[in-house]
Short mmCIF file of C-alpha atoms in Angstrom, two decimals:
data_model
loop_
_atom_site.label_atom_id
_atom_site.label_comp_id
_atom_site.label_asym_id
_atom_site.label_seq_id
_atom_site.Cartn_x
_atom_site.Cartn_y
_atom_site.Cartn_z
CA GLN A 19 -12.97 -12.62 -8.28
CA VAL A 20 -10.81 -9.90 -6.79
CA HIS A 21 -8.14 -8.06 -8.74
CA LEU A 22 -5.75 -5.42 -7.48
CA VAL A 23 -3.73 -3.31 -9.91
CA GLU A 24 -1.02 -0.97 -8.75
CA SER A 25 0.21 2.00 -10.74
CA GLY A 26 2.16 5.20 -10.30
CA GLY A 27 5.64 3.85 -9.76
CA ALA A 28 8.46 5.79 -11.38
CA LEU A 29 12.07 6.89 -11.21
CA VAL A 30 12.37 10.03 -9.09
CA GLN A 31 15.10 12.05 -7.45
CA PRO A 32 15.58 12.21 -3.68
CA GLY A 33 13.15 14.66 -2.14
CA GLY A 34 10.57 14.03 -4.82
CA SER A 35 6.98 12.80 -4.46
CA LEU A 36 4.88 10.04 -5.94
CA ARG A 37 1.30 8.90 -5.57
CA LEU A 38 0.77 5.19 -5.98
CA SER A 39 -2.69 3.88 -6.82
CA CYS A 40 -4.26 0.51 -6.07
CA GLU A 41 -7.39 -0.06 -8.11
CA VAL A 42 -9.54 -2.87 -6.75
CA SER A 43 -12.19 -4.82 -8.65
CA GLY A 44 -14.43 -7.59 -7.43
CA PHE A 45 -14.77 -6.20 -3.91
CA THR A 46 -15.64 -2.82 -2.45
CA THR A 47 -12.67 -1.20 -0.73
CA ALA A 48 -15.01 0.51 1.71
CA HIS A 49 -15.70 -2.87 3.30
CA TYR A 50 -12.17 -4.20 3.59
CA ASN A 51 -8.75 -3.38 4.98
CA ILE A 52 -6.08 -2.56 2.43
CA GLY A 53 -2.33 -2.67 2.92
CA TRP A 54 0.61 -1.29 1.00
CA PHE A 55 3.78 -3.34 1.18
CA ARG A 56 7.21 -2.90 -0.33
CA GLN A 57 10.13 -5.15 -1.08
CA ALA A 58 13.60 -3.90 -1.89
CA PRO A 59 16.16 -6.11 -3.64
CA GLY A 60 17.60 -8.63 -1.21
CA LYS A 61 15.27 -7.61 1.61
CA GLU A 62 12.10 -9.00 3.13
CA ARG A 63 8.72 -7.55 2.28
CA GLU A 64 7.78 -4.71 4.62
CA GLY A 65 4.33 -3.47 5.52
CA ALA A 66 4.57 0.22 4.70
CA ALA A 67 1.03 1.27 5.54
CA CYS A 68 -2.52 0.02 5.94
CA ILE A 69 -6.00 1.48 6.13
CA SER A 70 -9.07 0.00 7.76
CA ASN A 71 -12.34 -0.84 6.06
CA ASN A 72 -14.03 2.44 7.03
CA GLY A 73 -10.85 4.45 6.51
CA GLU A 74 -10.77 5.69 10.10
CA TYR A 75 -7.74 3.67 11.19
CA THR A 76 -4.34 3.83 9.54
CA ALA A 77 -0.93 2.48 10.48
CA TYR A 78 2.53 3.22 9.15
CA ALA A 79 5.98 1.71 9.36
CA ASP A 80 8.45 3.86 11.27
CA SER A 81 10.54 4.07 8.10
CA VAL A 82 7.82 6.03 6.27
CA LYS A 83 5.91 7.72 9.10
CA GLY A 84 5.51 11.44 8.49
CA ARG A 85 6.32 11.14 4.78
CA VAL A 86 3.59 8.80 3.58
CA THR A 87 -0.21 8.98 3.66
CA ILE A 88 -2.60 6.17 2.79
CA SER A 89 -6.15 7.03 1.75
CA LYS A 90 -9.24 5.58 0.10
CA ASP A 91 -11.41 6.96 -2.69
CA LYS A 92 -14.56 4.93 -2.22
CA ALA A 93 -16.17 6.26 -5.39
CA LYS A 94 -13.24 5.01 -7.48
CA ASN A 95 -12.68 1.88 -5.37
CA THR A 96 -9.05 2.89 -5.23
CA VAL A 97 -6.53 3.19 -2.42
CA TYR A 98 -3.66 5.65 -2.69
CA LEU A 99 -0.22 5.89 -1.15
CA GLN A 100 1.07 9.45 -1.25
CA MET A 101 4.80 9.47 -0.71
CA ASN A 102 6.73 12.67 -0.10
CA ASP A 103 10.38 13.48 0.57
CA LEU A 104 11.42 10.24 -1.08
CA LYS A 105 14.77 8.74 -0.11
CA PRO A 106 17.01 6.21 -1.89
CA GLU A 107 16.01 3.64 0.74
CA ASP A 108 12.41 3.90 -0.51
CA THR A 109 13.49 2.15 -3.70
CA ALA A 110 11.44 -1.05 -3.93
CA PHE A 111 8.58 -2.84 -5.58
CA TYR A 112 5.34 -1.65 -4.00
CA TYR A 113 2.36 -3.99 -3.66
CA CYS A 114 -1.17 -3.53 -2.39
CA ALA A 115 -3.21 -6.27 -0.81
CA ILE A 116 -6.72 -6.80 0.55
CA ASP A 117 -7.80 -8.47 3.79
CA LEU A 118 -11.23 -10.00 3.25
CA ARG A 119 -11.58 -10.76 6.94
CA SER A 120 -11.08 -7.07 7.81
CA PRO A 121 -11.22 -6.56 11.55
CA ASP A 122 -11.82 -2.98 12.66
CA THR A 123 -8.10 -2.19 12.72
CA CYS A 124 -5.72 -3.10 9.91
CA LYS A 125 -2.38 -4.84 10.24
CA ARG A 126 0.90 -4.30 8.42
CA ASP A 127 1.55 -8.05 8.62
CA GLN A 128 1.45 -9.61 5.16
CA ARG A 129 -0.04 -12.79 6.63
CA ALA A 130 -3.29 -10.91 7.21
CA TYR A 131 -3.89 -10.39 3.48
CA GLN A 132 -5.27 -12.88 0.99
CA TYR A 133 -5.08 -11.21 -2.42
CA TRP A 134 -2.24 -9.19 -3.89
CA GLY A 135 -1.49 -7.10 -6.91
CA LEU A 136 1.57 -7.59 -9.12
CA GLY A 137 3.31 -4.45 -7.91
CA THR A 138 4.69 -1.21 -9.24
CA GLN A 139 8.36 -0.20 -9.13
CA VAL A 140 9.66 2.89 -7.37
CA ALA A 141 13.27 3.94 -7.82
CA VAL A 142 14.75 6.92 -5.99
CA LEU A 143 18.06 7.87 -7.56
CA SER A 144 20.05 11.04 -7.76
#
């Protein structure tokens, strides 16, 4: 059975940085695509970033491009989302998800993912 557990969310000031972690058990992240999604209050869930099974392909939403990096630590079976220069509009619950079908390129479409974590909260406030 697959479990995904997010951590690293916090309250930070604008311009700050956070690294979110998604620890996966039950499946090896090296074999599957992983996505990071976020949902702000009153808004639809957005695909922030994704990384392919072998880690060679990544994709980012325009809203985070240049400020966010997704990466995999295969030894720890963990996927990270490094977020820099945080803005108030980055405030949201952040979720990771796994695509067990995992084509060679990942998608930021939530419909591509079958299992989800419970999320971690990020608040960017001055």
